[in-house]
GROMACS .gro file of C-alpha atoms in nm:
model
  413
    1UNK     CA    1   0.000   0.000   0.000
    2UNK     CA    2   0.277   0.248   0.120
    3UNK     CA    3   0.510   0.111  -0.223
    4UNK     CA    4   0.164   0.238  -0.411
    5UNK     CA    5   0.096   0.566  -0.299
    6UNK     CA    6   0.481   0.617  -0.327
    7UNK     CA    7   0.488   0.550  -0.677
    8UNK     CA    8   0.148   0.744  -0.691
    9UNK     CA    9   0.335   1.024  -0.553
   10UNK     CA   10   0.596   1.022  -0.807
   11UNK     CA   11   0.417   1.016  -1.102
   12UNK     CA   12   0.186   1.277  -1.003
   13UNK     CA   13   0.485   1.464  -0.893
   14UNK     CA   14   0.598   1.426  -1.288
   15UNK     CA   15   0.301   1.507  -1.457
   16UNK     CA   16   0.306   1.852  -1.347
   17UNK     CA   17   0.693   1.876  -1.393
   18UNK     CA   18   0.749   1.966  -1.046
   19UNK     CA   19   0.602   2.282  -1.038
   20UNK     CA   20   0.345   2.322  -0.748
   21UNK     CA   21   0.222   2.679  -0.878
   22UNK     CA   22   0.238   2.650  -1.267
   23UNK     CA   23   0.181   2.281  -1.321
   24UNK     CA   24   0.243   2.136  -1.612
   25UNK     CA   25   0.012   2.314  -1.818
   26UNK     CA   26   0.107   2.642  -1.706
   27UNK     CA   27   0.507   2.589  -1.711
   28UNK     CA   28   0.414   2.505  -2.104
   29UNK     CA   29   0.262   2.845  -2.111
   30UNK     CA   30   0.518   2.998  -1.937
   31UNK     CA   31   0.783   2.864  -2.144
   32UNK     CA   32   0.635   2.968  -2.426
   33UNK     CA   33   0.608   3.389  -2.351
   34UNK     CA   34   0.977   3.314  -2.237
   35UNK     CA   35   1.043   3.201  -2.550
   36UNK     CA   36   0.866   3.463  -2.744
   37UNK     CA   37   1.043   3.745  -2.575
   38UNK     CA   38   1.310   3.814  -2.860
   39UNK     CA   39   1.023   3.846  -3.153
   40UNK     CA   40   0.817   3.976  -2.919
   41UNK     CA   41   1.022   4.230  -2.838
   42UNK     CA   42   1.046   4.367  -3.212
   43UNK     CA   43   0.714   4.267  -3.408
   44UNK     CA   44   0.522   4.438  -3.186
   45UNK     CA   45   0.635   4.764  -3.297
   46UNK     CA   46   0.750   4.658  -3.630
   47UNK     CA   47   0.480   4.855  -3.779
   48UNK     CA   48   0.600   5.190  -3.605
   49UNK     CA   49   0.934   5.166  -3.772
   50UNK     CA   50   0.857   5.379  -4.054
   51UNK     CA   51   0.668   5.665  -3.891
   52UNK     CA   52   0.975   5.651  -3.606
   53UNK     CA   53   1.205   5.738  -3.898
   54UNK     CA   54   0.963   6.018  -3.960
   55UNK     CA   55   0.927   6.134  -3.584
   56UNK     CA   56   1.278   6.150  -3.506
   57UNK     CA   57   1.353   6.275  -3.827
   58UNK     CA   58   1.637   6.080  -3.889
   59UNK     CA   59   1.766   5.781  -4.189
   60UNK     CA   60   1.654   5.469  -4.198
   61UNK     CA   61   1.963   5.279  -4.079
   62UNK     CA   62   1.940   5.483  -3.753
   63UNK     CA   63   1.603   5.381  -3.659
   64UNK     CA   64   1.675   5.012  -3.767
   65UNK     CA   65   1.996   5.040  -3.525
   66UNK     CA   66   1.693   5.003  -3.296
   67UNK     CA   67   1.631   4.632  -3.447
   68UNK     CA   68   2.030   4.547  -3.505
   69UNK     CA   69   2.194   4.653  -3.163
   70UNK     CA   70   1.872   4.476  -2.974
   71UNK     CA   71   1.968   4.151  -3.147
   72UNK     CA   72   2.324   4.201  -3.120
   73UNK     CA   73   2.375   4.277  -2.785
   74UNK     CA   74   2.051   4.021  -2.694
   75UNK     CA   75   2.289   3.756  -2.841
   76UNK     CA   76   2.528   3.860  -2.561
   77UNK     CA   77   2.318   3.889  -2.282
   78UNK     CA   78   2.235   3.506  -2.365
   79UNK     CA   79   2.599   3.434  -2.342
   80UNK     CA   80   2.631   3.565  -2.009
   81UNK     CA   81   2.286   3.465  -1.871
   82UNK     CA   82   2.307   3.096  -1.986
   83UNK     CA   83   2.603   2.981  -1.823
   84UNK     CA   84   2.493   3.185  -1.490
   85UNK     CA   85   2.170   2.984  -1.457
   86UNK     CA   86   2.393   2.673  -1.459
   87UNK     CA   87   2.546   2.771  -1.140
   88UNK     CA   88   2.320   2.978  -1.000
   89UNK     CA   89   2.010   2.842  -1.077
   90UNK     CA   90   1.714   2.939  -1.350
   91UNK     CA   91   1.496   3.159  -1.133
   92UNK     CA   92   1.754   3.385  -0.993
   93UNK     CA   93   1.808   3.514  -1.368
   94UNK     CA   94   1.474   3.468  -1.477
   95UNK     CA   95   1.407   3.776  -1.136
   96UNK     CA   96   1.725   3.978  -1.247
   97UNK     CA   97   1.663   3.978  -1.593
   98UNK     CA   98   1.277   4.063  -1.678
   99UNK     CA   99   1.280   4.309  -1.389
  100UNK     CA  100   1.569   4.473  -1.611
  101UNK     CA  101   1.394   4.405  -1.926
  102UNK     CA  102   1.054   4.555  -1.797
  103UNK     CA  103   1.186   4.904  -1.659
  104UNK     CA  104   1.393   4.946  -2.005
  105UNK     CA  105   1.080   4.908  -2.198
  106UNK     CA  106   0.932   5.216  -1.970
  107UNK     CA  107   1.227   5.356  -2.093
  108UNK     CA  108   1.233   5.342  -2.442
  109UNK     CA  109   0.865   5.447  -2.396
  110UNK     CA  110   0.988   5.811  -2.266
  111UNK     CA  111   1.293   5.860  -2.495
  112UNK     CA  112   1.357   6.229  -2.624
  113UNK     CA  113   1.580   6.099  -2.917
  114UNK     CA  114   1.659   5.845  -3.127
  115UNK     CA  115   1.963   5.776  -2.969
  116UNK     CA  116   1.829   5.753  -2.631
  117UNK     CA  117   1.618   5.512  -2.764
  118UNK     CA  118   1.878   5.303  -2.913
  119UNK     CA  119   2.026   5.311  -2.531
  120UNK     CA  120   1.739   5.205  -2.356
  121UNK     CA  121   1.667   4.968  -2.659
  122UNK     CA  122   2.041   4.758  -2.554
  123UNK     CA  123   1.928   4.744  -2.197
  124UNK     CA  124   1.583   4.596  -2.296
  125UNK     CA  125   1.796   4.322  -2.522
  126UNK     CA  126   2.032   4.264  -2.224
  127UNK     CA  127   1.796   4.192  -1.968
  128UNK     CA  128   1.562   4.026  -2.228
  129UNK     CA  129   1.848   3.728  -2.300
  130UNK     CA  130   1.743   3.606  -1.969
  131UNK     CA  131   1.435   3.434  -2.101
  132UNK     CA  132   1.559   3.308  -2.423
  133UNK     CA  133   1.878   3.169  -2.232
  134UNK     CA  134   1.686   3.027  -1.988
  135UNK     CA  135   1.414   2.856  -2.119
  136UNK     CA  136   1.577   2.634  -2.392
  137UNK     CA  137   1.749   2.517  -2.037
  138UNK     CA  138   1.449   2.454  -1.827
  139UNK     CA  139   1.281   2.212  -2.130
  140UNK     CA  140   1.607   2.035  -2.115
  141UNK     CA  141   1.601   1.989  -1.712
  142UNK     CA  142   1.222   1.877  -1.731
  143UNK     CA  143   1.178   1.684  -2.011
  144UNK     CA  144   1.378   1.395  -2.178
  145UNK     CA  145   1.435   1.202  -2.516
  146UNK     CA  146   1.091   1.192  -2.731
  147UNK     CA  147   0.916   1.392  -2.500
  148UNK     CA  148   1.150   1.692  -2.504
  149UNK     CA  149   1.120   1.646  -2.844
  150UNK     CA  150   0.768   1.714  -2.867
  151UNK     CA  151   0.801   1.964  -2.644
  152UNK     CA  152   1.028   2.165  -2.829
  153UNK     CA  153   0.788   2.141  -3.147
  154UNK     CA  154   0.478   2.226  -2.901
  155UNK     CA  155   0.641   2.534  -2.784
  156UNK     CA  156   0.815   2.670  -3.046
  157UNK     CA  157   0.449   2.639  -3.250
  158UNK     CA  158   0.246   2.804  -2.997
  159UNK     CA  159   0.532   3.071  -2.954
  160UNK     CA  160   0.426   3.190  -3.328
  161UNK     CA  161   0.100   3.294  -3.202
  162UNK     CA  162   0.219   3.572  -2.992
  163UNK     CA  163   0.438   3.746  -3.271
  164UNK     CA  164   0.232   3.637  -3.520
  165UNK     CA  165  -0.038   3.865  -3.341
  166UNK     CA  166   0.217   4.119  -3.223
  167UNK     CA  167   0.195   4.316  -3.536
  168UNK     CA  168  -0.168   4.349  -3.590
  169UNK     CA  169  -0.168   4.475  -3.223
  170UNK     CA  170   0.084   4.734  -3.291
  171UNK     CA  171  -0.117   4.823  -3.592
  172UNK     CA  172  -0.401   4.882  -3.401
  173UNK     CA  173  -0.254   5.056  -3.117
  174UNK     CA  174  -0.123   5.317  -3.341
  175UNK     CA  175  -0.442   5.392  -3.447
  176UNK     CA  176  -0.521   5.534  -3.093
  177UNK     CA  177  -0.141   5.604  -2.951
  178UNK     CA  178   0.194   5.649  -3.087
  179UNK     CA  179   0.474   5.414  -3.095
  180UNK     CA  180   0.523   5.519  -2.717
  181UNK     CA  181   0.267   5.333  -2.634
  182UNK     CA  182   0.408   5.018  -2.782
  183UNK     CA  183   0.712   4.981  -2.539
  184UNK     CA  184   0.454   5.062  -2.266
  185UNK     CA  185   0.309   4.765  -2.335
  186UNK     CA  186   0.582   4.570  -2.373
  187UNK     CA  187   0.697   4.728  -2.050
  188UNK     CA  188   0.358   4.547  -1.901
  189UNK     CA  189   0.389   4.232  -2.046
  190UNK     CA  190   0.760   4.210  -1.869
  191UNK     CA  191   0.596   4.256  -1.532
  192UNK     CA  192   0.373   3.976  -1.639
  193UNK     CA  193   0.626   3.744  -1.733
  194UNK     CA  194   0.854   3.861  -1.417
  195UNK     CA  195   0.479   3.759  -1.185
  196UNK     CA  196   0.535   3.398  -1.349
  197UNK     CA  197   0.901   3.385  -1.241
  198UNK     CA  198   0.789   3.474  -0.911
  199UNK     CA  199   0.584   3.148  -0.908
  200UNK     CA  200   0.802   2.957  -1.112
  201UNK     CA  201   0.973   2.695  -0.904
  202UNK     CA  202   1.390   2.580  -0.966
  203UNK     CA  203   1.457   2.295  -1.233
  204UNK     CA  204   1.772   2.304  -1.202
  205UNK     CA  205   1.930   1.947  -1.051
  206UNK     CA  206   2.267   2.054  -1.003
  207UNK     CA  207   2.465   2.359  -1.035
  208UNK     CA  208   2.754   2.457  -1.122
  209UNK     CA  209   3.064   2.550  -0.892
  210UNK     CA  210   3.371   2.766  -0.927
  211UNK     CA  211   3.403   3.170  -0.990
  212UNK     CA  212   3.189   3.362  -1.245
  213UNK     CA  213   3.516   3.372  -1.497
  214UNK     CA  214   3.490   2.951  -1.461
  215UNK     CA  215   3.098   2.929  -1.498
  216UNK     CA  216   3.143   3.140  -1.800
  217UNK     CA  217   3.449   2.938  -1.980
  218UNK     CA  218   3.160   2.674  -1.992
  219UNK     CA  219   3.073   2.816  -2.299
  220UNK     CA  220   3.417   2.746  -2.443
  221UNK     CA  221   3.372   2.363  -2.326
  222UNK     CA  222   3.065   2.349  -2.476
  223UNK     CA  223   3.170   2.469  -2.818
  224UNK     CA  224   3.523   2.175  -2.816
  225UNK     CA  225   3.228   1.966  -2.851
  226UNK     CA  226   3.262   1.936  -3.245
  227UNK     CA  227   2.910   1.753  -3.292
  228UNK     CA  228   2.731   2.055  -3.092
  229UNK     CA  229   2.905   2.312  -3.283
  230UNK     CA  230   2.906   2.203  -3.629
  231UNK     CA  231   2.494   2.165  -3.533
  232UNK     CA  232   2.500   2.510  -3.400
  233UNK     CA  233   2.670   2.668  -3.705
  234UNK     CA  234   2.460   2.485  -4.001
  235UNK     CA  235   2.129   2.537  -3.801
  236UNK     CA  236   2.242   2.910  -3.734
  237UNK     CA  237   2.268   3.058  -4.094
  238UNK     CA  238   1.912   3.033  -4.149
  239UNK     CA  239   1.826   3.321  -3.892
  240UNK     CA  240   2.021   3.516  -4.137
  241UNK     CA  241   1.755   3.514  -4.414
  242UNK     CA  242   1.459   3.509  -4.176
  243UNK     CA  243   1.562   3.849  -3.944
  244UNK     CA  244   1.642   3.983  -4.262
  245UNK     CA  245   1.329   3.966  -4.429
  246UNK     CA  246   1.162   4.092  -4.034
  247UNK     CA  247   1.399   4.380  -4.015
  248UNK     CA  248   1.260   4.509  -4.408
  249UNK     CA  249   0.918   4.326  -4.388
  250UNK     CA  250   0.729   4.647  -4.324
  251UNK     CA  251   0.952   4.892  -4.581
  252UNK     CA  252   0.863   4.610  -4.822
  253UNK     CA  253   0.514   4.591  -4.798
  254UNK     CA  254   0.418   5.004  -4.648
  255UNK     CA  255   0.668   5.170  -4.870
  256UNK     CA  256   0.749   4.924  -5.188
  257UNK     CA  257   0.389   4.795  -5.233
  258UNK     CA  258   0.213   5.063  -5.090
  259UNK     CA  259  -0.009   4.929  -4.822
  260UNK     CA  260  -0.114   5.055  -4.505
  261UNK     CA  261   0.027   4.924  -4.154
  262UNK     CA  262  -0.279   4.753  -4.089
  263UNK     CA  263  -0.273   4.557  -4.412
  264UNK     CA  264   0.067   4.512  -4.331
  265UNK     CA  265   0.025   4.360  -4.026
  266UNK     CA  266  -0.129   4.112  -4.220
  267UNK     CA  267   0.083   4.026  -4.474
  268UNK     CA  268   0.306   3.950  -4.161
  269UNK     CA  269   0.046   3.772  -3.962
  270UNK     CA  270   0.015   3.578  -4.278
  271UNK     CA  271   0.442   3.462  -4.280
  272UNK     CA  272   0.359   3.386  -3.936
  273UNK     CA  273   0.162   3.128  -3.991
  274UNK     CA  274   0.392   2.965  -4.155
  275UNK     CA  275   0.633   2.923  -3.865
  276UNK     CA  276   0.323   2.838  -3.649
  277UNK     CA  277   0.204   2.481  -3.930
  278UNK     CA  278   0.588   2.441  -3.941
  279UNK     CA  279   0.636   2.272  -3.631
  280UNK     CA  280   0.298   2.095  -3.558
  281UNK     CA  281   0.401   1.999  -3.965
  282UNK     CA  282   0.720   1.819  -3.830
  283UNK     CA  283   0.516   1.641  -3.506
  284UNK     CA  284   0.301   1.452  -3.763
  285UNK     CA  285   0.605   1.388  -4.034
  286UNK     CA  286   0.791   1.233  -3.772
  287UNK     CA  287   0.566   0.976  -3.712
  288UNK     CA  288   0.643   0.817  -4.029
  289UNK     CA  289   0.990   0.954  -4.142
  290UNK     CA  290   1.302   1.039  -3.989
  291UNK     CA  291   1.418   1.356  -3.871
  292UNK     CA  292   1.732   1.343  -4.130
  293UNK     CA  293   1.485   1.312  -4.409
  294UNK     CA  294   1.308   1.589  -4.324
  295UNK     CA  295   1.573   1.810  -4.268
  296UNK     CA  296   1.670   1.759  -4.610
  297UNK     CA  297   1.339   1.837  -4.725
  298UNK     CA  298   1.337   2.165  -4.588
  299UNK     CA  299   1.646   2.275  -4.750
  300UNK     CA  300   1.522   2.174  -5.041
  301UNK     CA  301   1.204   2.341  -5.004
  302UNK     CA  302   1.376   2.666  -4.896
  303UNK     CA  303   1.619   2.665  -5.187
  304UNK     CA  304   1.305   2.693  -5.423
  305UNK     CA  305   1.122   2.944  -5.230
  306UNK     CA  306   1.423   3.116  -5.261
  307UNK     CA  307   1.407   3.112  -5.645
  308UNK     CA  308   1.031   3.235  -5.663
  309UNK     CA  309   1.122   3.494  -5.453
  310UNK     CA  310   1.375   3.632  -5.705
  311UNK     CA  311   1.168   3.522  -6.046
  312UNK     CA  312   0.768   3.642  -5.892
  313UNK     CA  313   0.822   3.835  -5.506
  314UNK     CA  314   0.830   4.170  -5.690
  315UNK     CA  315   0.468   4.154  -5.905
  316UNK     CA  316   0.231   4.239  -5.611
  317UNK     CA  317   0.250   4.187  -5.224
  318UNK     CA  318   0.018   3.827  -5.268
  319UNK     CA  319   0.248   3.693  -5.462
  320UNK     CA  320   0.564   3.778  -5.246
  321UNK     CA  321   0.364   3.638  -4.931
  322UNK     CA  322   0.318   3.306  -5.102
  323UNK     CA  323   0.673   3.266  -5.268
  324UNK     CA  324   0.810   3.320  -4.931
  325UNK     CA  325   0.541   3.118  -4.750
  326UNK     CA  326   0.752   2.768  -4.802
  327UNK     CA  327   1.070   2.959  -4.689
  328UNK     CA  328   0.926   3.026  -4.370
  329UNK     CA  329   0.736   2.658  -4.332
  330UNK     CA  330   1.065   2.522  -4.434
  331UNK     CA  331   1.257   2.690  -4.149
  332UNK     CA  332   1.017   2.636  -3.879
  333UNK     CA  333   0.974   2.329  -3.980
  334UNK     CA  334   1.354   2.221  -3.885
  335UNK     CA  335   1.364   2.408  -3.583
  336UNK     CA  336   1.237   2.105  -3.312
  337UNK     CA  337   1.458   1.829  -3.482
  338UNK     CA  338   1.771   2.093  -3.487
  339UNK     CA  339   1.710   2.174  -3.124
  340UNK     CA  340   1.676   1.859  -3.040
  341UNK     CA  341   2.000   1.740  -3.200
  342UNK     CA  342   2.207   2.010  -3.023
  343UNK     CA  343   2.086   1.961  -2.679
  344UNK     CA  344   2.129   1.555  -2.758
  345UNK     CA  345   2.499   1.632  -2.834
  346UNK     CA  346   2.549   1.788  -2.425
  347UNK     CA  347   2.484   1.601  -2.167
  348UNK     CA  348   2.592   1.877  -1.930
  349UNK     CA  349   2.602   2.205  -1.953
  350UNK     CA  350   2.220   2.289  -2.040
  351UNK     CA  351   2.209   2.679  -1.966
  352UNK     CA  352   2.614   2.691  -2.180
  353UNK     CA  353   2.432   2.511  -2.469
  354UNK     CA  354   2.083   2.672  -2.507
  355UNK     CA  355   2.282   3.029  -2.458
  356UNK     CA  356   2.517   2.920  -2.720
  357UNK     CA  357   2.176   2.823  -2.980
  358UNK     CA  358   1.993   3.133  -2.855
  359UNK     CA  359   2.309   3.368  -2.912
  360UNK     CA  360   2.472   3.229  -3.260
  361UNK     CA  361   2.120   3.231  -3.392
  362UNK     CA  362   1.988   3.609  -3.288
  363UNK     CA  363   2.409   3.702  -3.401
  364UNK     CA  364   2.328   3.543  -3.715
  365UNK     CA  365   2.038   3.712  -3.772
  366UNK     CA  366   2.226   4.043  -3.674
  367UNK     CA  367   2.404   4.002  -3.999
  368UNK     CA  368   2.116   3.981  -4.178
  369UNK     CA  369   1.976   4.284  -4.097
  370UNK     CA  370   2.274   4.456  -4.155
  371UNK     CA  371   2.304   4.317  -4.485
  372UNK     CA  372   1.922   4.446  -4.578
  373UNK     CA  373   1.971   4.772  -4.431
  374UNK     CA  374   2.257   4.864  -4.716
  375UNK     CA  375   2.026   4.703  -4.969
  376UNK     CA  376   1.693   4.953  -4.897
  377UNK     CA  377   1.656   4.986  -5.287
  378UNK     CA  378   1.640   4.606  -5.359
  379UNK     CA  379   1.501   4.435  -5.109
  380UNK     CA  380   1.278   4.161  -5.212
  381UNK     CA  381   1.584   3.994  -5.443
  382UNK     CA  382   1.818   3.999  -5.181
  383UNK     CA  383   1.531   3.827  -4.905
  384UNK     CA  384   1.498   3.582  -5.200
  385UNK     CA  385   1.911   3.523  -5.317
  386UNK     CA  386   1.949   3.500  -4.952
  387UNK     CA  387   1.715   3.218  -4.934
  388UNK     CA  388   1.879   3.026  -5.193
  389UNK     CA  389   2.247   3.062  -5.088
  390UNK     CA  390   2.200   2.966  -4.756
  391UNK     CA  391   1.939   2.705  -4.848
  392UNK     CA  392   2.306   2.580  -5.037
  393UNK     CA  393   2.483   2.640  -4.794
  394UNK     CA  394   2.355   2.495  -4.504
  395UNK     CA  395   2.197   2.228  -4.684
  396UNK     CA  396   2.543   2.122  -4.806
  397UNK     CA  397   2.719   2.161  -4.503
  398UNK     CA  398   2.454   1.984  -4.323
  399UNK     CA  399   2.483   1.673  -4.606
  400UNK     CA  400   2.851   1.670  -4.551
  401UNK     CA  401   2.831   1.630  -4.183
  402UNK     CA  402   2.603   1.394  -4.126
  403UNK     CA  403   2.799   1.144  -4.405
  404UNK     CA  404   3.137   1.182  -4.115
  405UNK     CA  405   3.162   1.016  -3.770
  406UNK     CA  406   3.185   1.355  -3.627
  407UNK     CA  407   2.771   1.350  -3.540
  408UNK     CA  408   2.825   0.960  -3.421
  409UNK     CA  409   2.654   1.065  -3.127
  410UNK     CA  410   2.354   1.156  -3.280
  411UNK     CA  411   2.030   0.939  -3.285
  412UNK     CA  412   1.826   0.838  -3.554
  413UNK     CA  413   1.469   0.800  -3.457
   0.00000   0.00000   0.00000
C-alpha cells in the first residue's frame, strides 16, 4: 500500500513537472512567452518603424539600429545569462533579468531621441536574454528524449501565435497612440512574465561551482564539442535570411507595395503562420519519417522558395507572401529536430548550450539585418538570393556532416 501511494506520488509529482504553482500546463505556457520574448520584443512595434524614422527625423539605418543593436547585444546577454543559470540556478536570472527588461521598456517608452532610444533599446535586449537563455534550459532539465522532443515542437508552435499577433496589435494601437505606447506595453507584459518567475519553481538538478570567470568558460567547453558546434553553425545561418526579411518586412510591404500598416500587419500575420504549421508539420512527419529526411526536405524546399522569390516576389505583395510562404514553413519546420539534435549532443552544460543556440542564432540574424539595411533599394531579391544561398549552404554543409563520424553521437529516430 505504502510502495503504491509512493509511486502514486511520483508520477503525479511528474506530470506537473514539479512545479506546485504552474503545473504542467502552465510551465508550457510559461515557457512559451519566455520564449517569445526576442520576436516579441520587435514585431510588436515593427509597424512603427517607418513613422519613427519620420518622428525622429532621422535615416533609416538609424532607426533600424533600434532592431540590429537589440539583437546584437541580446545575443550577448544570452551568453552571459546561460552559463549563470547553470550555477546559479534558472529563477535567480529569470528575477534579475525581466525586472531589467521591464523598466527598459518604460524607458524606451519616454525617450527624447533616437539615440536615447537606441540606449534604452540595448538594456531591454540585455535583460531580455534572460528568457531566451533560460528557457531552452528549463525544457532540457524537465523533459527527456521523445518527450523533449515534442516539447520543443509544441512550444516553439504556440510561440508563433504571440508574434504572429504582435503586429496586428501594434497596428491597431497606433491607431489610438503612438509608438510610445508600444514599449509601454511591452513594459507590461515584462511585469507579467517577471509575476510567473515569481511562481516559477527551480529545475535546475545541479549547479555549477567555481568563480563567475569559470561558470562562464563553460561556454568554451561546450563549443570543443565538435558535434554541438558544427549543429550550432549549419542550423544558425538560417536566422540570417529570416531576421532579414523581419527587419525590411514592413519597408517592403508600407513603402514598396504601398499598403497601409494595418494591411501590413497582415501580410506578416500571414508569414507567421507559416512558422506556427511548421512545427505541428514536423510532429506529424515524424511519425512516419526520420528527422534526417526531413531536414533535407526543408532545404530543399527553402532553396526553391528562394528562387520564386527572385523570379515572382516583386509583381504584387500576394504573390511575395506566397513565394516566401515555403521559406518560412521550411525553417520552422527544422527548428524542433535541430534543437533537439544540439541539446542531444550535451549532456551537461544545459544553460552553456541553449545560450550558445539562442546567441549564434539572434548574431546570425544580426548580420542579416545589416546586410538588408545597405540594400533599402532592392530588397525583395536579396530576401529571395538569400534564401537560396543559404538554403546551399547549409543544406550542403549539413549533407557533408552527417555522411562523417563527427555527429556519431547523434540518434536516428
Amino acid at each position: 500500500m505504502r510502495e503504491a501511494m509512493k509511486k502514486q506520488t511520483t508520477t503525479s509529482n511528474k506530470s506537473s513537472s514539479g512545479q506546485k504553482y504552474l503545473g504542467d500546463r502552465g510551465l508550457l505556457i510559461f515557457l512559451v512567452f519566455l520564449s517569445a520574448f526576442a520576436p516579441l520584443s520587435t514585431d510588436l512595434y515593427l509597424p512603427a518603424l517607418p513613422t519613427m524614422t519620420t518622428y525622429f527625423n532621422v535615416p533609416e539605418y538609424l532607426t533600424n539600429l533600434t532592431l540590429i543593436l537589440f539583437f546584437i547585444f541580446f545575443s550577448a546577454g544570452i551568453l552571459i545569462w546561460g552559463p549563470l543559470s547553470d550555477k546559479y540556478g534558472r529563477r535567480p536570472i529569470l528575477l534579475v533579468g525581466i525586472t531589467g527588461y521591464a523598466i527598459a521598456s518604460l524607458l524606451c517608452a519616454v525617450s527624447g531621441s533616437i539615440y536615447q532610444l537606441i540606449f534604452f533599446r540595448v538594456l531591454q535586449a540585455i535583460g531580455g536574454g534572460s528568457a531566451s537563455a533560460v528557457a531552452t534550459a528549463i525544457v532540457k532539465d524537465v523533459y527527456h528524449e521523445r518527450k523533449r522532443e515534442k516539447t520543443l515542437a509544441l512550444v516553439q508552435s504556440m510561440v508563433i501565435i504571440v508574434p504572429a499577433v504582435a503586429p496586428v496589435i501594434g497596428a491597431l494601437l497606433l491607431t489610438f497612440t503612438s509608438w510610445r505606447g508600444v514599449f509601454i506595453i511591452q513594459g507590461i507584459l515584462g511585469v507579467i512574465i517577471l509575476l510567473g518567475s515569481i511562481i516559477f519553481q527551480e529545475t535546475i538538478a545541479h549547479r555549477g561551482s567555481g568563480n563567475i570567470l569559470h561558470t562562464l568558460g563553460r561556454l568554451g567547453v561546450v563549443l570543443k564539442n565538435p558535434g554541438f558546434t558544427s549543429l550550432l553553425i549549419i542550423f544558425s545561418l538560417s536566422s540570417i535570411s529570416g531576421l532579414a526579411f523581419i527587419s525590411s518586412s514592413s519597408y517592403i510591404y508600407q513603402n514598396d507595395f504601398g499598403t497601409s500598416s494595418q494591411i501590413y500587419s497582415y501580410f506578416f500575420a500571414f508569414n507567421a503562420l507559416a512558422m506556427l504549421l511548421g512545427p505541428l508539420i514536423y510532429i506529424k512527419l515524424s511519425n512516419h519519417f526520420k528527422r534526417f529526411s526531413i531536414i533535407n526536405l526543408c532545404f530543399g524546399i527553402t532553396i526553391l522558395s528562394g528562387l520564386a522569390i527572385v523570379l515572382l516576389g516583386q509583381s504584387n505583395p500576394f504573390i511575395f507572401a506566397l513565394a516566401l510562404f515555403p521559406a518560412t514553413l521550411a525553417g520552422s519546420c527544422s527548428r524542433p529536430p535541430s534543437a533537439y539534435l544540439m541539446l542531444d549532443q550535451q549532456a551537461e552544460d544545459a544553460g552553456s548550450a541553449s545560450s550558445l543556440m539562442g546567441s549564434f542564432a539572434t548574431i546570425m540574424g544580426s548580420f542579416g539585418m545589416i546586410i538588408i539595411s545597405f540594400n533599402m533599394d532592392h530588397l525583395i531579391p536579396v530576401i529571395g538570393g538569400l534564401n537560396i544561398i543559404l538554403g546551399l549552404l547549409s543544406g550542403g554543409l549539413w549533407l557533408a556532416v552527417t555522411k562523417t563520424p563527427l555527429l556519431s553521437k547523434i540518434r536516428e529516430a
